[in-house]
Coordinates of C-alpha atoms and ligand atoms in Angstrom, one line a residue:
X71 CA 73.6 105.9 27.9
X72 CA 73.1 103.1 30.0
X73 CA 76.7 101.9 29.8
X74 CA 77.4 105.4 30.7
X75 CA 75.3 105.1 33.5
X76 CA 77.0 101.9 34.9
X77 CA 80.6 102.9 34.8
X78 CA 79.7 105.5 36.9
X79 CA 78.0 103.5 39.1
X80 CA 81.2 100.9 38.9
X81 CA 83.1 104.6 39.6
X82 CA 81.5 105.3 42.8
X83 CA 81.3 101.5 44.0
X84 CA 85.0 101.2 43.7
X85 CA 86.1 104.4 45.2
X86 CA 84.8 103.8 47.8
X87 CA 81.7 106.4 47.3
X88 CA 79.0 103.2 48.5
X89 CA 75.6 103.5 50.1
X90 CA 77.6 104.6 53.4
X91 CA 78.4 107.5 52.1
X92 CA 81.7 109.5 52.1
X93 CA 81.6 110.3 55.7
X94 CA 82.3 107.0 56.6
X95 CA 85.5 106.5 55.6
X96 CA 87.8 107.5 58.7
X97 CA 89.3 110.5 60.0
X98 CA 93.0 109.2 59.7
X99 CA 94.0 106.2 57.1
X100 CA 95.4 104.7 60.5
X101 CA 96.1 104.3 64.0
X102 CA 99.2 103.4 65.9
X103 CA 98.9 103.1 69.6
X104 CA 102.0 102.7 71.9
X105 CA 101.4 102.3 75.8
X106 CA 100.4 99.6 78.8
X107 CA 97.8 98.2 80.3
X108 CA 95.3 101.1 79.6
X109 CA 95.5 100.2 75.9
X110 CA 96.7 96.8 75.5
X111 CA 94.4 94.7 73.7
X112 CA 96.1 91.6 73.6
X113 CA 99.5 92.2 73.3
X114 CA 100.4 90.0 76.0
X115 CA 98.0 86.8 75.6
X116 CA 100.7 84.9 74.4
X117 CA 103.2 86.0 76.6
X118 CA 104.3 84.4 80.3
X119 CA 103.1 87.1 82.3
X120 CA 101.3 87.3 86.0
X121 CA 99.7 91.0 83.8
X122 CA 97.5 89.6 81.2
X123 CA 93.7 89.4 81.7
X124 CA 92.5 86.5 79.1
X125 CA 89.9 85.5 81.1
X126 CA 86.6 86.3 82.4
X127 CA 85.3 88.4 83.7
X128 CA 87.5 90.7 81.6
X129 CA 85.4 92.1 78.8
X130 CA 82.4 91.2 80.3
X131 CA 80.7 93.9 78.7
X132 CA 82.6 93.6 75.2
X133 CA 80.6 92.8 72.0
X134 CA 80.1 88.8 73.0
X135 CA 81.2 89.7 76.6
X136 CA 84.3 87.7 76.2
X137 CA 87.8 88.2 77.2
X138 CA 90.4 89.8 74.6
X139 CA 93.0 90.9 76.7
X140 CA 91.9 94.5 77.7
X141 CA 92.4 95.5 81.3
X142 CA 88.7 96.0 81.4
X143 CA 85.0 95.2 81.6
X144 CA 84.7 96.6 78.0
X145 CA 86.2 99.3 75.9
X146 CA 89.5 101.2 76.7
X147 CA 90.0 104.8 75.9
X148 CA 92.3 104.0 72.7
X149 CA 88.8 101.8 71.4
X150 CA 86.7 105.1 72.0
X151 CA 88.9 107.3 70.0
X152 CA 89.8 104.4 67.4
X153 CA 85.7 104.6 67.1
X154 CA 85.1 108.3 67.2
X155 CA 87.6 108.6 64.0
X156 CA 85.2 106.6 61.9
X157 CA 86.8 103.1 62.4
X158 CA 84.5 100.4 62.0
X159 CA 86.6 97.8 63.8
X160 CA 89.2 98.0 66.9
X161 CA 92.4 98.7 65.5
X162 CA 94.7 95.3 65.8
X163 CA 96.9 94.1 68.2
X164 CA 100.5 93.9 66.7
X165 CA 100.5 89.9 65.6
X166 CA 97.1 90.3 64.5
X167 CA 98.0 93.7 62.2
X168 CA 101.1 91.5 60.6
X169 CA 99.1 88.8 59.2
X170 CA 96.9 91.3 57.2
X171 CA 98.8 94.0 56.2
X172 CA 96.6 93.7 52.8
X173 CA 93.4 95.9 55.0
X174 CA 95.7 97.8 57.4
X175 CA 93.9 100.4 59.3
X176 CA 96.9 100.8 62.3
X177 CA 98.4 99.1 65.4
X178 CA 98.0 98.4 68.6
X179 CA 101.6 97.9 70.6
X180 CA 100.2 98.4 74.0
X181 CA 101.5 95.5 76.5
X182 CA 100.7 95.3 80.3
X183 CA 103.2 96.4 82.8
X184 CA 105.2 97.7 80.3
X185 CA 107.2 101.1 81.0
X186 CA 109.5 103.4 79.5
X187 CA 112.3 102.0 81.1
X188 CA 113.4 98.3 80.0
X189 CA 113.6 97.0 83.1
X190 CA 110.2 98.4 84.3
X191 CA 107.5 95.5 85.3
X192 CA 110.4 93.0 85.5
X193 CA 108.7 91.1 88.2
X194 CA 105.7 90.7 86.3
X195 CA 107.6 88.4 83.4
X196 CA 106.8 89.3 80.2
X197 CA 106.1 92.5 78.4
X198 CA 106.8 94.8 76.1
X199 CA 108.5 98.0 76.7
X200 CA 108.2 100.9 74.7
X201 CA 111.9 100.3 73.3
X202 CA 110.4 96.9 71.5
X203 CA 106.9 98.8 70.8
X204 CA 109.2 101.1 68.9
X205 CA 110.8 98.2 67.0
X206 CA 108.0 96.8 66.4
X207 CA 106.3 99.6 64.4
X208 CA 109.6 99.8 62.4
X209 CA 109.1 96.4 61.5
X210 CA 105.9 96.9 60.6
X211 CA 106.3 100.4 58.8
X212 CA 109.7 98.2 56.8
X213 CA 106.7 95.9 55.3
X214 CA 104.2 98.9 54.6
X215 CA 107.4 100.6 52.4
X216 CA 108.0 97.1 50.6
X217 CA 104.1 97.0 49.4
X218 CA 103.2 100.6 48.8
X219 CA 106.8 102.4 47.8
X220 CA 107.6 105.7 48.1
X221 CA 104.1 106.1 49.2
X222 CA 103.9 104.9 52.7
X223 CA 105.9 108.0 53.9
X224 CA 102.5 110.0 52.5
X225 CA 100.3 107.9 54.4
X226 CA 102.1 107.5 58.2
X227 CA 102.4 111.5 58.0
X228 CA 98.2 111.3 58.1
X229 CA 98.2 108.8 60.7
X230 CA 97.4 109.6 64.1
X231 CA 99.9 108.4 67.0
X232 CA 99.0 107.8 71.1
X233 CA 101.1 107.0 73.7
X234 CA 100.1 106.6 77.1
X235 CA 102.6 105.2 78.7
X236 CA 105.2 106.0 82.4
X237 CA 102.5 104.6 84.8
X238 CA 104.5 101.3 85.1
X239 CA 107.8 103.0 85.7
X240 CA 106.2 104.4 89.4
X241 CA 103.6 101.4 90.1
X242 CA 106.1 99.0 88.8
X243 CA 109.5 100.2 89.5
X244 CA 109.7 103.5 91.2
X245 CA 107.3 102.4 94.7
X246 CA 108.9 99.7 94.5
X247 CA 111.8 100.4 96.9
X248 CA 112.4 96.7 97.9
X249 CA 112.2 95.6 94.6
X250 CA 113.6 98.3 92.1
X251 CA 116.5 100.2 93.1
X252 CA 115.5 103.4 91.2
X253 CA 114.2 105.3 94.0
X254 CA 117.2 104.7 96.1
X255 CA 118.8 106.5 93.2
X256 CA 116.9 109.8 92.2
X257 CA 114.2 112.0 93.6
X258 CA 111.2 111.9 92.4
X259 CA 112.1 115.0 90.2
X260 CA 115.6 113.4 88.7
X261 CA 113.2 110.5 87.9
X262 CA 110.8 111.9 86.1
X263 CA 113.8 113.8 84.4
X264 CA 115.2 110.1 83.4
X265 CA 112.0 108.8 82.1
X266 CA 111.3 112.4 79.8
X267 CA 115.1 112.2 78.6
X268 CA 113.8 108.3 77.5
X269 CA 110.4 109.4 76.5
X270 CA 111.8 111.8 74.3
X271 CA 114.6 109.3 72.4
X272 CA 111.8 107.1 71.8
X273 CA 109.6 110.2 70.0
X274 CA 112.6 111.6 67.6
X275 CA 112.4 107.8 66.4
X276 CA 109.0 108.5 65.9
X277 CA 108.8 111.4 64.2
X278 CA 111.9 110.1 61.9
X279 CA 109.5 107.0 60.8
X280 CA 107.0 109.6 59.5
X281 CA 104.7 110.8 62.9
X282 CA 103.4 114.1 62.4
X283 CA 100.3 113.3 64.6
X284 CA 101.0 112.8 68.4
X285 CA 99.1 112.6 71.1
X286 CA 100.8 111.8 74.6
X287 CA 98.3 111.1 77.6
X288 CA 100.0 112.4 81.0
X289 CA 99.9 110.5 83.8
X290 CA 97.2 109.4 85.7
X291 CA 96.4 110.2 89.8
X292 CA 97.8 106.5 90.4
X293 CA 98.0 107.2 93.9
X294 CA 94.2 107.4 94.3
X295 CA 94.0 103.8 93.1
X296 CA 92.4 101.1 95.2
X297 CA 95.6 98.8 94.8
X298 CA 98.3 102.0 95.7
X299 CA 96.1 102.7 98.7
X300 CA 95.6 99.2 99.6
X301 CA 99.5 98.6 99.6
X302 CA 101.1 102.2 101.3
X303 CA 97.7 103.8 103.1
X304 CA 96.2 106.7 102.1
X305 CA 98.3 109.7 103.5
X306 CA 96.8 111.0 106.5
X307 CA 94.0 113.5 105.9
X308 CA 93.4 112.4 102.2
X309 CA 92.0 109.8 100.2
X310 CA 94.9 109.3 98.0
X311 CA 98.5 108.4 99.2
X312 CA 99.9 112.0 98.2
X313 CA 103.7 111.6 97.7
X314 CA 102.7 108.8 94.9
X315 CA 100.4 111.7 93.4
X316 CA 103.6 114.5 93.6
X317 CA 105.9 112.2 92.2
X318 CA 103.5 111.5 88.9
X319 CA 102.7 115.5 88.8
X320 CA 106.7 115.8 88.4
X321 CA 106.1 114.1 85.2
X322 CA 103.1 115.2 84.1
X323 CA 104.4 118.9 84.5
X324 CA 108.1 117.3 82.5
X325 CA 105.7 116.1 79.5
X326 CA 103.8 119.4 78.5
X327 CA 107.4 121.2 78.5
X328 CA 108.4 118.1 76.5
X329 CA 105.4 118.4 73.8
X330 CA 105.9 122.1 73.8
X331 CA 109.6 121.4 72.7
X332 CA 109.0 119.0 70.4
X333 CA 105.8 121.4 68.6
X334 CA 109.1 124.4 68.5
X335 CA 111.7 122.3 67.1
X336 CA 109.8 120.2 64.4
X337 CA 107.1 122.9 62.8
X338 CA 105.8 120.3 60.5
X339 CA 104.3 118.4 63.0
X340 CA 102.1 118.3 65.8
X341 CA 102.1 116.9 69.3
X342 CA 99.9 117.6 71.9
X343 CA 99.4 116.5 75.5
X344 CA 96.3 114.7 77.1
X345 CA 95.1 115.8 80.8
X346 CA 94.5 112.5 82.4
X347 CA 94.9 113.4 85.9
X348 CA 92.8 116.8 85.2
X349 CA 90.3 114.5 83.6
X350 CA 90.0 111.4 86.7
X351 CA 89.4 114.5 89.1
X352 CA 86.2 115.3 87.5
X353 CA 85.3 112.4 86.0
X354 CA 85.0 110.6 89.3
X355 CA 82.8 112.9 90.8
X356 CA 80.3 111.6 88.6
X357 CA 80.1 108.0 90.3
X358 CA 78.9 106.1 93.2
X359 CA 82.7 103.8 94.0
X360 CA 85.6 105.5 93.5
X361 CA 87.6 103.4 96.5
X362 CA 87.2 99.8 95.9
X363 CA 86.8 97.6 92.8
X364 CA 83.9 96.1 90.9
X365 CA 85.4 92.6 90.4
X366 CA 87.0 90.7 93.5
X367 CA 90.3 91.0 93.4
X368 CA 93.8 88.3 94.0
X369 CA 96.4 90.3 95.9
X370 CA 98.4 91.8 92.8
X371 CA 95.0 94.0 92.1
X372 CA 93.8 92.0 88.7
X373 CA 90.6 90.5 89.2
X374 CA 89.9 87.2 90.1
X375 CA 89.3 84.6 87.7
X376 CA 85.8 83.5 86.9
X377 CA 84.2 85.6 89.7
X378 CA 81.3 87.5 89.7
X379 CA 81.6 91.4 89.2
X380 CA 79.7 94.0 90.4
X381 CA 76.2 94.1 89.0
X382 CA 76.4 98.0 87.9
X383 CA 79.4 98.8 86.0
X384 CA 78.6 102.2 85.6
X385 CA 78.6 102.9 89.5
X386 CA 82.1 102.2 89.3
X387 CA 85.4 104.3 88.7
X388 CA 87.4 100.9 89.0
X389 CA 87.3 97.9 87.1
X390 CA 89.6 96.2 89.0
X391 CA 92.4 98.1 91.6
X392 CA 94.2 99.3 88.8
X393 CA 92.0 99.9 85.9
X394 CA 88.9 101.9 85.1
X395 CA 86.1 100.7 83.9
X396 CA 84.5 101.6 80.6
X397 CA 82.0 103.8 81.5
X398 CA 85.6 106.0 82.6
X399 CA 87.2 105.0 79.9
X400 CA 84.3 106.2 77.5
X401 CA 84.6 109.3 78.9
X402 CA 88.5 109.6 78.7
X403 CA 88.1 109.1 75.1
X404 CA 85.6 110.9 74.8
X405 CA 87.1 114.1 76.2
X406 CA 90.6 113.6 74.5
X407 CA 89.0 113.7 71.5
X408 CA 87.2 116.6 71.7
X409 CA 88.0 118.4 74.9
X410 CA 85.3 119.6 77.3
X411 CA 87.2 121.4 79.6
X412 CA 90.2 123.9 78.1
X413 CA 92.7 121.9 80.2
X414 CA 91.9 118.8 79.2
X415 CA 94.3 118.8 76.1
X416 CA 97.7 120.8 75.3
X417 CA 97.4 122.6 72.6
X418 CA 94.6 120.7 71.2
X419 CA 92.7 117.6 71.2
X420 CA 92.5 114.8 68.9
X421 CA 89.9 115.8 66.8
X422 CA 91.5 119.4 66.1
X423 CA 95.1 117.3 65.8
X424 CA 93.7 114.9 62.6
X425 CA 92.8 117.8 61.3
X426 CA 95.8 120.0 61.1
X427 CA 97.0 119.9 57.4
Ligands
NAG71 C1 96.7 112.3 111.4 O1 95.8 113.3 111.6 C2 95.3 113.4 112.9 C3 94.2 114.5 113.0 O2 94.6 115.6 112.2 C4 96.5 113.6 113.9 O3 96.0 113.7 115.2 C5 97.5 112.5 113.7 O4 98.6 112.8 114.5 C6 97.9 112.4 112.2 N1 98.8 111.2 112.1 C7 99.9 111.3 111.4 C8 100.7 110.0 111.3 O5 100.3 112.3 110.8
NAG72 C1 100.6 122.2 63.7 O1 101.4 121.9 62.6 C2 101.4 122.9 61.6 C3 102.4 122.4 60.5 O2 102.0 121.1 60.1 C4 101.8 124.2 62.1 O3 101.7 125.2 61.1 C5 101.0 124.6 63.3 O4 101.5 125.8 63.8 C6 100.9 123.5 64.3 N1 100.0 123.9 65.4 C7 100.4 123.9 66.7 C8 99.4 124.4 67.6 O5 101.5 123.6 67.0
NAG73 C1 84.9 104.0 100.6 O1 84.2 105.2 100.8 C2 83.0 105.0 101.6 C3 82.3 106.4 101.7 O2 83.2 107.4 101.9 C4 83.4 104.4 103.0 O3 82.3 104.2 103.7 C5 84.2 103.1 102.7 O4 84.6 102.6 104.0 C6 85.3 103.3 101.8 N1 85.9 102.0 101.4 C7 87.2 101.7 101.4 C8 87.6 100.4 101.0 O5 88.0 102.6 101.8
NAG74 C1 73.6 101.8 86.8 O1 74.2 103.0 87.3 C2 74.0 104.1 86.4 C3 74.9 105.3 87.0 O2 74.7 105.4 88.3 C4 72.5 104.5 86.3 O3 72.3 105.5 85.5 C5 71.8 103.2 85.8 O4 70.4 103.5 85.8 C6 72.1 102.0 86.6 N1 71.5 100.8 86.0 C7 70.8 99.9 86.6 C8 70.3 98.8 85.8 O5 70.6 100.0 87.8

C-alpha cells in the first residue's frame, strides 16, 4: 500500500501535477515574438547600433532595476502578455533561447529600429529586420524538429505568435525624406500597400513553419510622440503632427483587411489584429505627461546615459521620446490580452486566441 502510495506520488511529481498545481503550467507551450524596439529585449546588445539601450537608466524599474536591453523603464507589452499566459520567466532573447533549447518556453526576435523593409533603420547600424527574424525562427524551429521529431509540428501549432512591427518603416525610413528615398516614391497609401504586400510574404512563411496562433499589433499614433513632434512640429491646431498619424492609419486600416484575408484563406488558423492606436488614445487620458519624456533625452530621442529619470514613472505616457513607459505598457498588455473595449482587438484577443482549438 505504501509503495502504492509513492508511485503515485512519483506520478504526480513527474507530470508535472506539483504543489503549484495544474494551473500553473502556461496557456501556450511557447512564445515567439517578432517586432522592434517595443519588444526587443536584447536582441541588439551585441550589435553596433546607435538603437540599443544597455545602460541605465533603462530598466530602472526591472526586477534588480538593471539594464537588459528593453526600450524601457521596466516591462514591455510582450513581458505582460508572456506573464498573463502563466510564464514564470520572460521568454528569451534569440541567442539566449539557442543555448538552451533543452527548457524552451519561445523566442524573443524583436531588434530596435528594425522594419519590415530590409533597408529600414539603415542609419541606425545594426538590426534585425523581420526578413532575418523570420530566418532566425527557422533556424531555431530546424533544431526543435532535430530533438523532438515529428512532434514539433504538434507543438508550434499551440504556440502563440506576436508581431508588432512597421513603426520603423515611417519613423525610420518613410519621414525620412532626406535620408530614405521611399517617400519620394509612393504615397502614403502605395506605401503602406508595399509594406502589407511584405508583411504578408513574411506571414505565409509563418503559417508554413506551423503558426496557427497570430496576433499582429497595428500601428501606433507615432505622430503624437515627443521625438516626431520635436523634429516636424505639431500640425497646427493639434497636438500631434497629423499627416504622420494619416500615413500610419493607411496601414493600420491595410492590416485588419490583411488578418481578415489571412483568417478566410487558411480556416485552420487564427489571426487577429491588436488596436494600438485605439488603445494610446485612451490610455493616455489616464496620465499626467503625455508631451515630454521621463528621462532626459540625447538628440536621437533615447535617453541619456546615466541620468536621472523622472521621479514618478507612472505620471508618464513616455519613457523616453519614443517609448512608453511600463505603466502603458502594462496596460497595452493587459488589454490585448483580454480586451476591454470591443475595438481593441480584431476578431479576438489573446486570451480568446490561445484558446481556439
Ligand atoms: C494656425 O492657426 C491659426 C489660428 O487658427 C491661423 O491664424 C494660422 O494662419 C495657422 N497657421 C498655419 C501655418 O496654418
Ligand atoms: C479560428 O480557427 C478555427 C479553426 O482552427 C476556426 O474554426 C474558427 O472559425 C476561427 N475563428 C475565427 C474567428 O476566425
Ligand atoms: C505639454 O503640455 C502642457 C500642458 O498642456 C504645456 O504646458 C507644456 O508646454 C507642454 N510641453 C511641451 C514640451 O510641449
Ligand atoms: C505616482 O503617480 C501615480 C499616478 O498618478 C499615483 O497613483 C501615485 O500615487 C504616485 N506615486 C507617488 C509615490 O507619488
Amino acid at each position: 500500500m505504501r509503495d502504492v502510495i509513492i508511485s503515485i506520488l512519483l506520478f504526480m511529481i513527474i507530470c508535472g501535477f506539483g504543489f503549484e498545481g495544474v494551473s500553473s503550467k502556461p496557456q501556450v507551450p511557447c512564445y515567439f515574438i517578432f517586432g522592434d524596439s517595443l519588444s526587443d529585449n536584447g536582441n541588439n546588445n551585441g550589435l553596433i547600433s546607435t538603437a540599443k539601450v544597455n545602460y541605465s537608466p533603462y530598466g530602472v524599474d526591472f526586477p534588480a532595476g538593471i539594464p537588459t536591453g528593453r526600450f524601457s523603464n521596466g516591462r514591455t507589452a510582450v513581458d505582460i502578455i508572456a506573464q498573463k499566459l502563466g510564464f514564470k520567466r520572460y521568454i528569451p532573447p534569440f541567442k539566449e533561447a539557442m543555448k538552451s533549447l533543452h527548457k524552451f518556453k519561445g523566442v524573443n526576435y524583436a531588434s530596435g529600429g528594425a522594419g519590415i523593409l530590409p533597408e529600414t533603420g539603415r542609419l541606425l547600424g545594426g538590426r534585425v529586420c523581420l526578413n532575418q527574424q523570420m530566418k532566425n525562427h527557422k533556424i531555431i524551429i530546424s533544431k526543435l524538429a532535430f530533438k523532438n521529431g515529428g512532434k514539433a509540428m504538434a507543438v508550434l501549432n499551440k504556440c502563440l505568435y506576436t508581431m508588432n512591427i512597421g513603426n520603423n518603416d515611417y519613423i525610420n525610413n518613410y519621414f525620412m525624406p532626406e535620408d530614405y528615398i521611399s517617400s519620394h516614391l509612393y504615397t502614403p497609401r502605395q506605401y503602406a500597400a508595399l509594406l502589407i504586400r511584405h508583411y504578408s510574404h513574411q506571414l505565409k512563411i509563418l503559417y508554413q513553419n506551423g503558426a496557427r496562433k497570430v496576433a499582429l499589433f497595428g500601428l501606433g499614433l507615432i505622430g503624437c510622440t515627443p521625438a516626431e513632434i520635436a523634429i516636424h512640429g505639431a500640425t497646427n491646431g493639434s497636438a500631434c503632427v497629423d499627416n504622420i498619424n494619416a500615413a500610419v492609419l493607411i496601414f493600420n486600416d491595410k492590416l485588419i483587411s490583411l488578418v481578415d484575408k489571412l483568417n478566410a484563406r487558411h480556416t485552420d488558423a487564427n489571426f487577429t489584429y491588436i488596436n494600438n492606436a485605439g488603445m494610446q488614445l485612451t490610455t493616455s487620458q489616464g496620465f499626467k505627461v503625455f508631451n515630454s519624456s521621463c528621462c532626459k533625452v540625447r538628440s536621437d530621442g533615447l535617453c541619456q546615459a546615466a541620468s536621472s529619470p523622472c521621479k514618478n514613472r507612472s505620471e508618464y505616457v513616455f519613457w523616453d521620446s519614443f517609448h512608453p513607459t511600463e505603466a502603458v505598457n502594462a496596460i497595452t498588455g493587459r488589454r490585448a490580452y483580454l480586451k476591454e473595449e470591443s475595438s481593441d482587438a480584431h476578431p479576438m484577443d489573446i486570451s480568446h486566441l490561445v484558446k481556439v482549438q
